[in-house]
CSV table of C-alpha atoms in Angstrom, one decimal:
chain,number,residue,atom,x,y,z
H,565,MET,CA,-8.1,34.5,-92.2
H,566,LEU,CA,-6.6,34.4,-88.7
H,567,TRP,CA,-5.1,31.8,-86.7
H,568,GLY,CA,-2.2,32.2,-84.1
H,569,LEU,CA,-1.5,35.8,-85.1
H,570,MET,CA,0.8,34.4,-87.8
H,571,ARG,CA,2.0,37.9,-88.9
H,572,ASN,CA,4.7,37.7,-86.0
H,573,ASN,CA,8.3,37.2,-87.0
H,574,LEU,CA,8.3,37.5,-90.7
H,575,HIS,CA,12.2,37.1,-91.0
H,576,ASN,CA,15.9,23.4,-105.1
H,577,SER,CA,13.7,23.2,-107.2
H,578,SER,CA,10.4,21.2,-105.8
H,579,LEU,CA,8.9,18.3,-107.4
H,580,ALA,CA,7.5,18.8,-110.8
H,581,ILE,CA,3.8,18.1,-109.5
H,582,ILE,CA,0.5,19.8,-110.0
H,583,ALA,CA,0.0,19.6,-106.4
H,584,ALA,CA,-3.5,19.8,-104.5
H,585,THR,CA,-4.6,22.9,-102.4
H,586,LEU,CA,-6.7,21.3,-99.6
H,587,LEU,CA,-9.2,23.6,-97.7
H,588,ASN,CA,-10.9,20.9,-95.8
H,589,PHE,CA,-8.5,18.7,-94.3
H,590,GLY,CA,-10.0,15.8,-92.5
H,591,SER,CA,-11.6,12.7,-92.9
H,592,ALA,CA,-15.4,11.1,-92.6
H,593,CYS,CA,-13.3,8.2,-90.6
H,594,GLY,CA,-13.1,10.7,-87.5
H,595,ALA,CA,-11.1,13.4,-86.1
H,596,HIS,CA,-9.3,11.2,-83.1
H,597,ALA,CA,-5.6,11.2,-82.5
H,598,ALA,CA,-5.6,7.5,-83.3
H,599,ASP,CA,-7.4,8.2,-86.6
H,600,PRO,CA,-4.9,6.9,-89.5
H,601,PHE,CA,-5.8,9.9,-91.7
H,602,THR,CA,-5.0,12.2,-89.0
H,603,ASP,CA,-1.9,10.7,-88.3
H,604,GLY,CA,-1.1,10.9,-92.1
H,605,THR,CA,-1.7,14.3,-92.3
H,606,LYS,CA,0.5,15.2,-89.4
H,607,TYR,CA,3.4,13.3,-90.8
H,608,PHE,CA,2.8,14.7,-94.3
H,609,LYS,CA,3.0,18.1,-92.9
H,610,ASN,CA,6.2,17.2,-91.0
H,611,LYS,CA,7.5,16.1,-94.5
H,612,GLN,CA,7.7,12.4,-93.0
H,613,TYR,CA,6.4,10.9,-96.2
H,614,ALA,CA,7.1,7.3,-95.6
H,615,LEU,CA,5.4,7.6,-92.5
H,616,ALA,CA,2.6,9.5,-94.0
H,617,SER,CA,2.2,6.9,-96.8
H,618,LYS,CA,1.6,3.8,-94.4
H,619,SER,CA,-1.0,5.8,-92.4
H,620,PHE,CA,-2.8,6.7,-95.4
H,621,GLU,CA,-2.9,3.0,-96.5
H,622,ARG,CA,-4.4,2.3,-92.9
H,623,ALA,CA,-6.9,5.1,-93.9
H,624,ILE,CA,-7.8,3.4,-97.2
H,625,GLU,CA,-8.1,0.0,-95.4
H,626,ALA,CA,-10.8,1.7,-92.9
H,627,ASN,CA,-12.5,3.7,-95.5
H,628,PRO,CA,-12.0,2.3,-99.3
H,629,ARG,CA,-14.3,5.2,-100.4
H,630,ASN,CA,-12.2,8.2,-98.9
H,631,HIS,CA,-10.8,9.6,-102.4
H,632,VAL,CA,-8.8,12.1,-100.3
H,633,ALA,CA,-6.8,9.3,-98.5
H,634,TYR,CA,-5.9,7.8,-101.8
H,635,TYR,CA,-4.9,11.2,-102.9
H,636,TYR,CA,-2.8,11.8,-100.1
H,637,HIS,CA,-1.2,8.6,-100.4
H,638,ALA,CA,-0.2,9.1,-104.1
H,639,LEU,CA,1.1,12.6,-103.1
H,640,ALA,CA,3.3,11.0,-100.2
H,641,LEU,CA,4.5,8.4,-102.4
H,642,HIS,CA,5.3,11.1,-105.0
H,643,TYR,CA,7.1,13.6,-102.8
H,644,SER,CA,9.1,10.6,-101.3
H,645,LYS,CA,10.3,10.1,-105.0
H,646,ASP,CA,8.6,6.9,-105.5
H,647,SER,CA,7.4,8.0,-108.9
H,648,VAL,CA,6.5,4.5,-109.8
H,649,ALA,CA,4.0,3.8,-106.9
H,650,ALA,CA,2.9,7.4,-107.2
H,651,ARG,CA,1.9,7.1,-110.8
H,652,ARG,CA,0.2,3.7,-110.2
H,653,GLU,CA,-1.7,5.6,-107.4
H,654,TYR,CA,-2.9,8.2,-109.5
H,655,ALA,CA,-3.8,5.9,-112.1
H,656,ARG,CA,-6.0,4.2,-109.4
H,657,ILE,CA,-7.7,7.0,-108.5
H,658,ILE,CA,-8.9,8.5,-111.8
H,659,GLN,CA,-10.2,4.7,-112.8
H,660,ASN,CA,-11.9,4.5,-109.2
H,661,PHE,CA,-13.1,8.1,-108.4
H,662,PRO,CA,-13.3,9.5,-112.0
H,663,MET,CA,-15.7,12.3,-111.1
H,664,SER,CA,-13.9,13.3,-108.0
H,665,ASP,CA,-11.7,16.4,-107.3
H,666,ALA,CA,-8.9,13.8,-106.4
H,667,ALA,CA,-9.2,12.4,-110.0
H,668,ASN,CA,-8.9,15.9,-111.4
H,669,TYR,CA,-5.7,16.6,-109.4
H,670,SER,CA,-4.1,13.2,-110.2
H,671,ARG,CA,-5.1,13.9,-113.8
H,672,LYS,CA,-2.9,17.1,-113.6
H,673,ALA,CA,0.0,15.2,-111.8
H,674,LEU,CA,0.1,12.3,-114.4
H,675,ALA,CA,-0.1,15.3,-117.1
H,676,VAL,CA,3.4,16.1,-116.2
H,677,MET,CA,4.7,12.8,-115.0
H,678,ASP,CA,3.4,10.3,-117.4
H,679,PRO,CA,1.2,11.8,-120.2
H,680,ALA,CA,1.1,8.4,-122.2
H,681,LEU,CA,-0.2,6.5,-119.2
H,682,LEU,CA,-2.7,9.3,-118.6
H,683,LYS,CA,-4.0,9.3,-122.2
H,684,SER,CA,-4.5,5.3,-121.9
H,685,ILE,CA,-6.7,5.9,-118.9
H,686,SER,CA,-8.4,9.4,-119.5
H,687,PRO,CA,-8.1,9.8,-123.4
H,688,ASP,CA,-10.6,12.8,-123.2
H,689,TYR,CA,-8.8,14.8,-120.7
H,690,VAL,CA,-7.9,18.4,-121.5
H,691,PRO,CA,-5.7,20.4,-119.0
H,692,SER,CA,-7.6,23.1,-117.5
H,693,GLY,CA,-6.6,26.2,-115.6
H,694,ALA,CA,-6.9,26.7,-111.9
H,695,PRO,CA,-7.3,23.8,-109.9
H,696,GLN,CA,-10.6,23.4,-107.7
H,697,GLN,CA,-10.2,22.0,-104.1
H,698,VAL,CA,-10.1,18.5,-102.8
H,699,ARG,CA,-12.7,18.0,-100.1
H,700,SER,CA,-13.2,15.4,-97.7
H,701,ASN,CA,-16.5,14.7,-95.7
H,702,SER,CA,-15.6,15.8,-92.3
H,703,ASN,CA,-16.6,18.6,-90.4
H,704,THR,CA,-13.6,20.9,-90.8
H,705,GLN,CA,-13.2,24.4,-91.2
H,706,SER,CA,-10.6,26.7,-92.3
H,707,TYR,CA,-9.3,29.2,-90.0
H,708,SER,CA,-5.7,30.8,-90.1
H,709,ARG,CA,-3.8,33.9,-89.2
H,710,GLN,CA,-1.7,35.3,-92.4
H,711,PRO,CA,1.8,36.9,-92.1
H,712,GLN,CA,2.0,40.7,-92.8
H,713,SER,CA,3.9,41.7,-96.1
H,714,THR,CA,7.0,43.6,-95.3
H,715,GLN,CA,8.0,44.3,-99.0
H,716,GLY,CA,6.8,48.0,-99.1
H,717,SER,CA,4.6,50.1,-101.2
H,718,TYR,CA,1.6,48.3,-102.9
H,719,ALA,CA,1.6,51.1,-105.7
H,720,SER,CA,3.0,50.5,-109.3
H,721,SER,CA,3.1,53.1,-112.0
H,722,ASN,CA,1.6,50.3,-114.2
H,723,ASP,CA,-1.4,49.6,-111.8
H,724,ARG,CA,-5.1,49.9,-113.5
H,725,LEU,CA,-7.4,51.2,-110.7
H,726,PRO,CA,-10.6,52.1,-112.2
H,727,ASP,CA,-13.0,54.2,-110.4
H,728,GLU,CA,-15.6,51.3,-110.1
H,729,ALA,CA,-15.5,47.7,-110.4
H,730,ARG,CA,-17.5,44.5,-110.0
H,731,ILE,CA,-16.0,41.3,-109.2
H,732,PRO,CA,-18.6,38.2,-109.1
H,733,PHE,CA,-17.8,35.7,-106.2
H,734,THR,CA,-18.9,32.2,-104.8
H,735,ARG,CA,-19.2,31.0,-101.6
H,736,ASP,CA,-17.1,28.2,-100.3
H,737,GLY,CA,-17.1,27.1,-96.7
H,738,GLY,CA,-18.5,30.6,-95.9
H,739,GLY,CA,-15.6,32.2,-97.4
H,740,ILE,CA,-15.8,34.8,-100.3
H,741,MET,CA,-14.1,33.2,-103.3
H,742,ILE,CA,-12.8,35.3,-106.3
H,743,ASP,CA,-11.1,34.6,-109.3
H,744,GLY,CA,-7.9,36.1,-110.4
H,745,MET,CA,-5.0,36.1,-113.1
H,746,PHE,CA,-1.3,35.7,-111.1
H,747,ASN,CA,1.2,36.4,-113.5
H,748,ASN,CA,-1.2,35.5,-116.3
H,749,ARG,CA,-2.4,32.2,-114.8
H,750,PRO,CA,-5.9,31.9,-113.2
H,751,MET,CA,-6.6,31.0,-109.6
H,752,LYS,CA,-9.5,30.9,-107.4
H,753,VAL,CA,-8.6,33.0,-104.0
H,754,LEU,CA,-10.0,33.9,-100.7
H,755,TYR,CA,-11.0,37.6,-100.4
H,756,ASP,CA,-9.5,37.9,-96.8
H,757,THR,CA,-10.2,41.1,-94.6
H,758,GLY,CA,-8.3,39.5,-91.6
H,759,SER,CA,-4.9,39.5,-93.4
H,760,GLU,CA,-2.8,42.5,-94.5
H,761,ALA,CA,-0.6,40.1,-96.7
H,762,THR,CA,-1.4,38.3,-100.1
H,763,ILE,CA,-0.7,34.7,-99.5
H,764,PHE,CA,0.3,31.7,-101.8
H,765,GLY,CA,1.9,28.4,-100.8
H,766,LYS,CA,4.6,27.0,-102.9
H,767,ASN,CA,2.3,24.3,-103.9
H,768,HIS,CA,0.0,26.9,-105.2
H,769,LEU,CA,2.9,28.2,-107.6
H,770,GLN,CA,3.6,24.6,-108.6
H,771,SER,CA,-0.1,24.2,-109.7
H,772,MET,CA,0.1,27.4,-111.8
H,773,GLY,CA,3.4,26.5,-113.4
H,774,ILE,CA,5.1,29.6,-111.7
H,775,PRO,CA,8.6,29.4,-110.7
H,776,GLU,CA,9.3,29.1,-106.8
H,777,PRO,CA,11.2,31.9,-105.0
H,778,SER,CA,14.7,30.8,-105.0
H,779,GLY,CA,17.3,31.3,-102.1
H,780,ALA,CA,17.1,31.4,-98.2
H,781,ALA,CA,13.7,31.7,-96.4
H,782,THR,CA,13.2,35.6,-95.9
H,783,GLY,CA,11.1,35.0,-93.0
H,784,THR,CA,9.0,32.6,-90.6
H,785,SER,CA,5.5,32.7,-89.7
H,786,SER,CA,4.6,30.7,-86.4
H,787,SER,CA,1.2,29.2,-85.2
H,788,ALA,CA,0.5,26.7,-82.3
H,789,GLY,CA,4.2,26.3,-82.0
H,790,THR,CA,5.0,25.6,-85.5
H,791,ALA,CA,7.4,27.7,-87.5
H,792,THR,CA,6.8,27.9,-91.1
H,793,LYS,CA,9.3,29.5,-93.6
H,794,THR,CA,8.3,32.3,-95.9
H,795,TRP,CA,9.6,34.0,-98.9
H,796,ASN,CA,8.7,37.6,-100.5
H,797,MET,CA,8.1,37.8,-104.1
H,798,ARG,CA,6.2,39.9,-106.6
H,799,MET,CA,3.4,39.2,-108.8
H,800,ASN,CA,1.4,40.8,-111.5
H,801,ILE,CA,-2.2,40.3,-110.4
H,802,LYS,CA,-5.6,41.0,-112.2
H,803,ILE,CA,-8.9,40.7,-110.4
H,804,GLY,CA,-11.7,41.9,-112.2
H,805,SER,CA,-10.9,45.1,-113.9
H,806,VAL,CA,-8.3,46.1,-111.2
H,807,GLU,CA,-4.7,45.3,-111.9
H,808,ARG,CA,-1.7,45.6,-109.9
H,809,ASN,CA,1.7,44.9,-111.1
H,810,ASP,CA,4.9,44.1,-109.0
H,811,PHE,CA,2.7,43.3,-105.8
H,812,PRO,CA,4.1,42.1,-102.8
H,813,VAL,CA,3.0,38.6,-102.3
H,814,VAL,CA,4.2,36.3,-99.2
H,815,ILE,CA,5.0,32.5,-100.2
H,816,LYS,CA,4.7,29.8,-97.6
H,817,GLU,CA,6.4,26.4,-97.9
H,818,SER,CA,3.0,24.6,-98.1
H,819,MET,CA,-0.5,25.9,-97.5
H,820,LEU,CA,-3.4,23.2,-96.7
H,821,ASP,CA,-6.1,26.0,-97.4
H,822,SER,CA,-6.9,28.2,-100.5
H,823,PRO,CA,-4.6,31.2,-101.2
H,824,SER,CA,-5.9,34.3,-100.0
H,825,VAL,CA,-5.8,38.1,-101.5
H,826,SER,CA,-5.6,40.6,-98.5
H,827,LYS,CA,-7.6,43.7,-98.3
H,828,SER,CA,-4.5,45.8,-99.1
H,829,PHE,CA,-5.1,44.9,-102.9
H,830,PHE,CA,-7.9,46.9,-102.9
H,831,LYS,CA,-6.6,49.6,-100.5
H,832,GLU,CA,-8.0,52.3,-102.6
H,833,TYR,CA,-11.5,51.1,-102.6
H,834,ALA,CA,-14.5,50.7,-100.5
H,835,CYS,CA,-15.7,47.1,-100.9
H,836,ASN,CA,-19.2,46.4,-100.9
H,837,VAL,CA,-20.2,42.8,-100.4
H,838,ASP,CA,-23.6,42.3,-102.2
H,839,ASN,CA,-24.5,38.7,-101.2
H,840,ASN,CA,-27.8,38.8,-103.3
H,841,ALA,CA,-26.1,39.5,-106.5
H,842,ARG,CA,-23.0,37.6,-105.2
H,843,CYS,CA,-20.5,40.5,-106.0
H,844,LEU,CA,-18.0,42.5,-104.7
H,845,VAL,CA,-18.6,46.2,-106.0
H,846,LEU,CA,-15.8,48.1,-105.6
H,847,ALA,CA,-15.8,52.2,-105.4
H,848,LYS,CA,-12.6,54.2,-105.3
H,849,GLN,CA,-12.3,56.2,-102.2
H,850,GLY,CA,-12.9,59.9,-102.9
H,851,THR,CA,-15.0,59.6,-106.0
H,852,ARG,CA,-18.5,60.1,-106.6
H,853,ALA,CA,-19.0,56.2,-107.1
H,854,ALA,CA,-18.0,55.8,-103.5
H,855,ALA,CA,-20.3,58.6,-102.5
H,856,SER,CA,-23.1,56.8,-104.2
H,857,ALA,CA,-22.2,53.4,-103.0
H,858,ALA,CA,-22.1,54.6,-99.3
H,859,SER,CA,-25.6,56.4,-99.3
H,860,SER,CA,-27.1,53.1,-100.7
H,861,PHE,CA,-26.0,51.1,-97.9
H,862,SER,CA,-26.8,53.5,-95.3
H,863,SER,CA,-28.2,56.8,-95.2
H,864,SER,CA,-25.4,58.3,-92.7
H,865,ARG,CA,-21.8,58.4,-92.4
H,866,SER,CA,-22.5,59.3,-88.6
H,867,ASN,CA,-21.5,56.9,-86.0
H,868,SER,CA,-25.2,57.5,-84.7
H,869,ASP,CA,-26.5,55.5,-87.7
H,870,PRO,CA,-27.0,51.8,-86.2
H,871,TYR,CA,-26.5,50.5,-89.8
H,872,ALA,CA,-23.1,52.1,-89.8
H,873,ILE,CA,-20.7,50.2,-87.7
H,874,PRO,CA,-17.4,51.9,-86.5
H,875,PHE,CA,-14.5,50.0,-86.0
H,876,ILE,CA,-10.6,50.7,-84.9
H,877,LYS,CA,-7.6,49.2,-86.1
H,878,ASP,CA,-5.3,47.4,-83.7
H,879,ASP,CA,-1.4,47.0,-83.9
H,880,ASN,CA,-2.2,44.1,-86.3
H,881,ASP,CA,-4.2,46.1,-88.8
H,882,LEU,CA,-7.2,44.3,-87.6
H,883,MET,CA,-10.7,45.9,-87.8
H,884,ILE,CA,-12.0,45.8,-84.3
H,885,VAL,CA,-15.8,46.2,-83.6
H,886,SER,CA,-18.0,46.4,-80.5
H,887,VAL,CA,-20.4,43.5,-80.2
H,888,SER,CA,-22.8,42.0,-78.0
H,889,VAL,CA,-23.1,38.0,-77.2
H,890,ASP,CA,-26.3,37.1,-75.4
H,891,GLY,CA,-26.6,40.6,-74.1
H,892,ARG,CA,-22.8,40.7,-72.9
H,893,PRO,CA,-20.3,43.4,-74.6
H,894,VAL,CA,-17.4,41.8,-76.5
H,895,GLN,CA,-14.8,43.2,-78.6
H,896,MET,CA,-14.2,41.3,-82.0
H,897,ALA,CA,-11.8,41.3,-84.8
H,898,VAL,CA,-13.6,41.2,-88.4
H,899,ASP,CA,-12.7,38.6,-90.5
H,900,THR,CA,-14.4,37.5,-93.5
H,901,GLY,CA,-12.1,34.8,-94.3
H,902,ALA,CA,-13.1,32.8,-90.9
H,903,SER,CA,-16.1,30.6,-91.6
H,904,SER,CA,-17.7,31.1,-88.2
H,905,ILE,CA,-17.0,33.1,-85.1
H,906,MET,CA,-13.8,31.7,-83.2
H,907,MET,CA,-12.6,32.0,-79.8
H,908,THR,CA,-10.6,30.0,-77.3
H,909,LYS,CA,-12.1,28.1,-74.2
H,910,GLU,CA,-10.8,31.0,-72.1
H,911,MET,CA,-12.9,33.7,-73.9
H,912,ALA,CA,-15.7,31.5,-74.1
H,913,LYS,CA,-15.9,31.2,-70.2
H,914,ARG,CA,-15.3,34.9,-69.7
H,915,PHE,CA,-18.4,35.5,-71.9
H,916,GLY,CA,-20.5,33.1,-70.1
H,917,ILE,CA,-20.7,30.9,-73.1
H,918,ALA,CA,-21.3,27.2,-72.2
H,919,VAL,CA,-19.5,24.6,-74.0
H,920,PRO,CA,-21.4,21.2,-73.8
H,921,GLU,CA,-19.4,18.0,-73.2
H,922,ASP,CA,-21.0,16.3,-76.1
H,923,ALA,CA,-20.6,19.2,-78.4
H,924,GLU,CA,-19.9,18.4,-82.0
H,925,GLU,CA,-16.2,18.2,-82.7
H,926,THR,CA,-14.4,20.0,-85.6
H,927,VAL,CA,-10.7,20.3,-86.8
H,928,VAL,CA,-9.7,23.4,-87.9
H,929,ASN,CA,-7.0,23.9,-90.5
H,930,GLY,CA,-4.3,26.7,-90.4
H,931,THR,CA,-1.5,27.4,-92.9
H,932,SER,CA,0.8,25.9,-90.0
H,933,GLY,CA,-1.2,23.2,-88.7
H,934,GLN,CA,-4.6,22.1,-87.1
H,935,THR,CA,-6.4,22.8,-83.8
H,936,ARG,CA,-9.4,21.2,-82.6
H,937,GLY,CA,-12.6,22.8,-81.6
H,938,LYS,CA,-16.2,22.3,-80.7
H,939,LYS,CA,-19.5,24.0,-82.3
H,940,VAL,CA,-21.6,25.9,-80.3
H,941,GLN,CA,-24.7,27.9,-81.1
H,942,LEU,CA,-24.8,31.5,-79.8
H,943,ARG,CA,-28.5,32.6,-79.0
H,944,VAL,CA,-27.9,36.4,-80.1
H,945,VAL,CA,-25.2,38.2,-81.6
H,946,LYS,CA,-25.6,42.1,-82.2
H,947,MET,CA,-23.8,44.6,-83.6
H,948,GLY,CA,-25.6,48.1,-84.0
H,949,ALA,CA,-28.8,47.4,-85.5
H,950,ILE,CA,-27.5,44.0,-87.0
H,951,GLU,CA,-28.8,41.4,-84.9
H,952,LYS,CA,-28.4,37.5,-85.7
H,953,ARG,CA,-29.9,34.7,-83.8
H,954,ASN,CA,-28.6,31.2,-83.4
H,955,VAL,CA,-25.2,31.8,-84.9
H,956,SER,CA,-22.7,29.2,-85.0
H,957,ALA,CA,-19.2,29.4,-83.4
H,958,THR,CA,-16.4,27.5,-82.9
H,959,VAL,CA,-14.5,27.3,-79.5
H,960,VAL,CA,-10.9,26.1,-80.2
H,961,ASP,CA,-7.8,24.6,-78.3
H,962,ASN,CA,-5.2,26.9,-79.7
H,963,PHE,CA,-5.5,30.7,-80.6
H,964,SER,CA,-3.1,33.1,-79.6
H,965,GLY,CA,-5.5,36.3,-80.7
H,966,THR,CA,-6.7,38.7,-77.8
H,967,VAL,CA,-10.0,39.0,-79.2
H,968,PRO,CA,-12.6,36.6,-80.8
H,969,LEU,CA,-12.9,36.8,-84.5
H,970,LEU,CA,-16.1,37.8,-86.2
H,971,GLY,CA,-16.7,35.4,-89.2
H,972,GLN,CA,-18.7,34.5,-91.9
H,973,SER,CA,-21.4,32.9,-89.6
H,974,PHE,CA,-22.4,36.5,-88.7
H,975,PHE,CA,-21.6,38.3,-92.0
H,976,GLY,CA,-22.6,35.5,-94.6
H,977,ASP,CA,-26.1,36.5,-95.2
H,978,SER,CA,-25.6,40.4,-95.3
H,979,SER,CA,-24.8,42.7,-97.7
H,980,TYR,CA,-22.4,45.6,-96.3
H,981,THR,CA,-19.5,48.0,-97.5
H,982,ILE,CA,-16.2,48.1,-95.6
H,983,ASP,CA,-15.2,51.8,-96.0
H,984,ASP,CA,-11.7,52.0,-94.6
H,985,SER,CA,-11.1,55.7,-94.9
H,986,ALA,CA,-14.4,56.6,-92.8
H,987,LYS,CA,-13.7,53.5,-90.5
H,988,LEU,CA,-17.0,52.2,-91.1
H,989,ILE,CA,-18.7,49.1,-92.2
H,990,ARG,CA,-22.3,50.0,-93.7
H,991,PHE,CA,-24.9,47.6,-93.6
H,992,ARG,CA,-27.9,47.7,-96.1
H,993,ARG,CA,-31.2,48.3,-94.4
């Protein structure tokens, strides 16, 4: 997922809590600056937990049914080391919103902090593997630029790379979510073609019970003027039947969105996204399986085939394709981790895209912060022979990319294969 070209400038023990991973980060109360939930999230991100707690209290008063605000209130109390109040708030969430994701996270927290209290209010609870995601009811999208790994080779002599593999996926906010094992712990992650690095937050490590990297940060990533510390570590990762050991991973101080697995994890494969079967079909490059997969998606490897879309790689290893928007030629970066087409106001103006004053507002979350945007509809978006009408796009305030992002609002209902060796995206006819 792309936001602010966060690959740039990659240069203790935390609280014992099973912390939440938030993809949608907002509130049904609204996204205006004066909104207490928005204020609370800003304070929380800046580690001003006392101020965050007060803001979330006001958010709860404004909307007593906002279980996400309750959860963040509990988490702010916990991080400010008011464990008594945090346990009380976790218990209140479980009792008042027993079926919510916030309650699931609260049970995980109490399983560590106060098992006796948890048993008294939730006697049937059995700890599960990977956490689900806490959601609010706002119109919030996930959109971020990830740093690039600098840890060297992806290959290990203990890797297991079958010629073929099938990996089921689900859709979440348009993104492709797949199940994996990370140091033998389960976690659902985003498959992100817009990132070279596999990214986790320390909060994700906490939720899986994996020790955090120690010592000083080894790098930083920047977005919208905010710098975030990063650490390098390695994990043993298994996704489907593909196993990589000692695989480089970038760890961020905290992530509000889901962890992501980059295209580099499947570096040796042509990856077919079969939306009908909801499955990633992997075929190792150069094998008979890869040739068969390519022929099933388009009849030719030639760029003259309108269903075989050529791409080039830019300096950030992004796949750049030629697209037309309402008849105007545009270069875009393919990003299956972005929920929709994304561009700045300046780009929209350059492409002749009008943004109505009353367009629906949205808050877009990245790994280092938020930016605001407005939703628009593009009448016709065309790439080769692939034509989509009334395609959702988001025009954002802050985005330092040089080209728009071609996200899931274009790709979401298509089946296609990304063939990195041939530099082609082949669509099924």
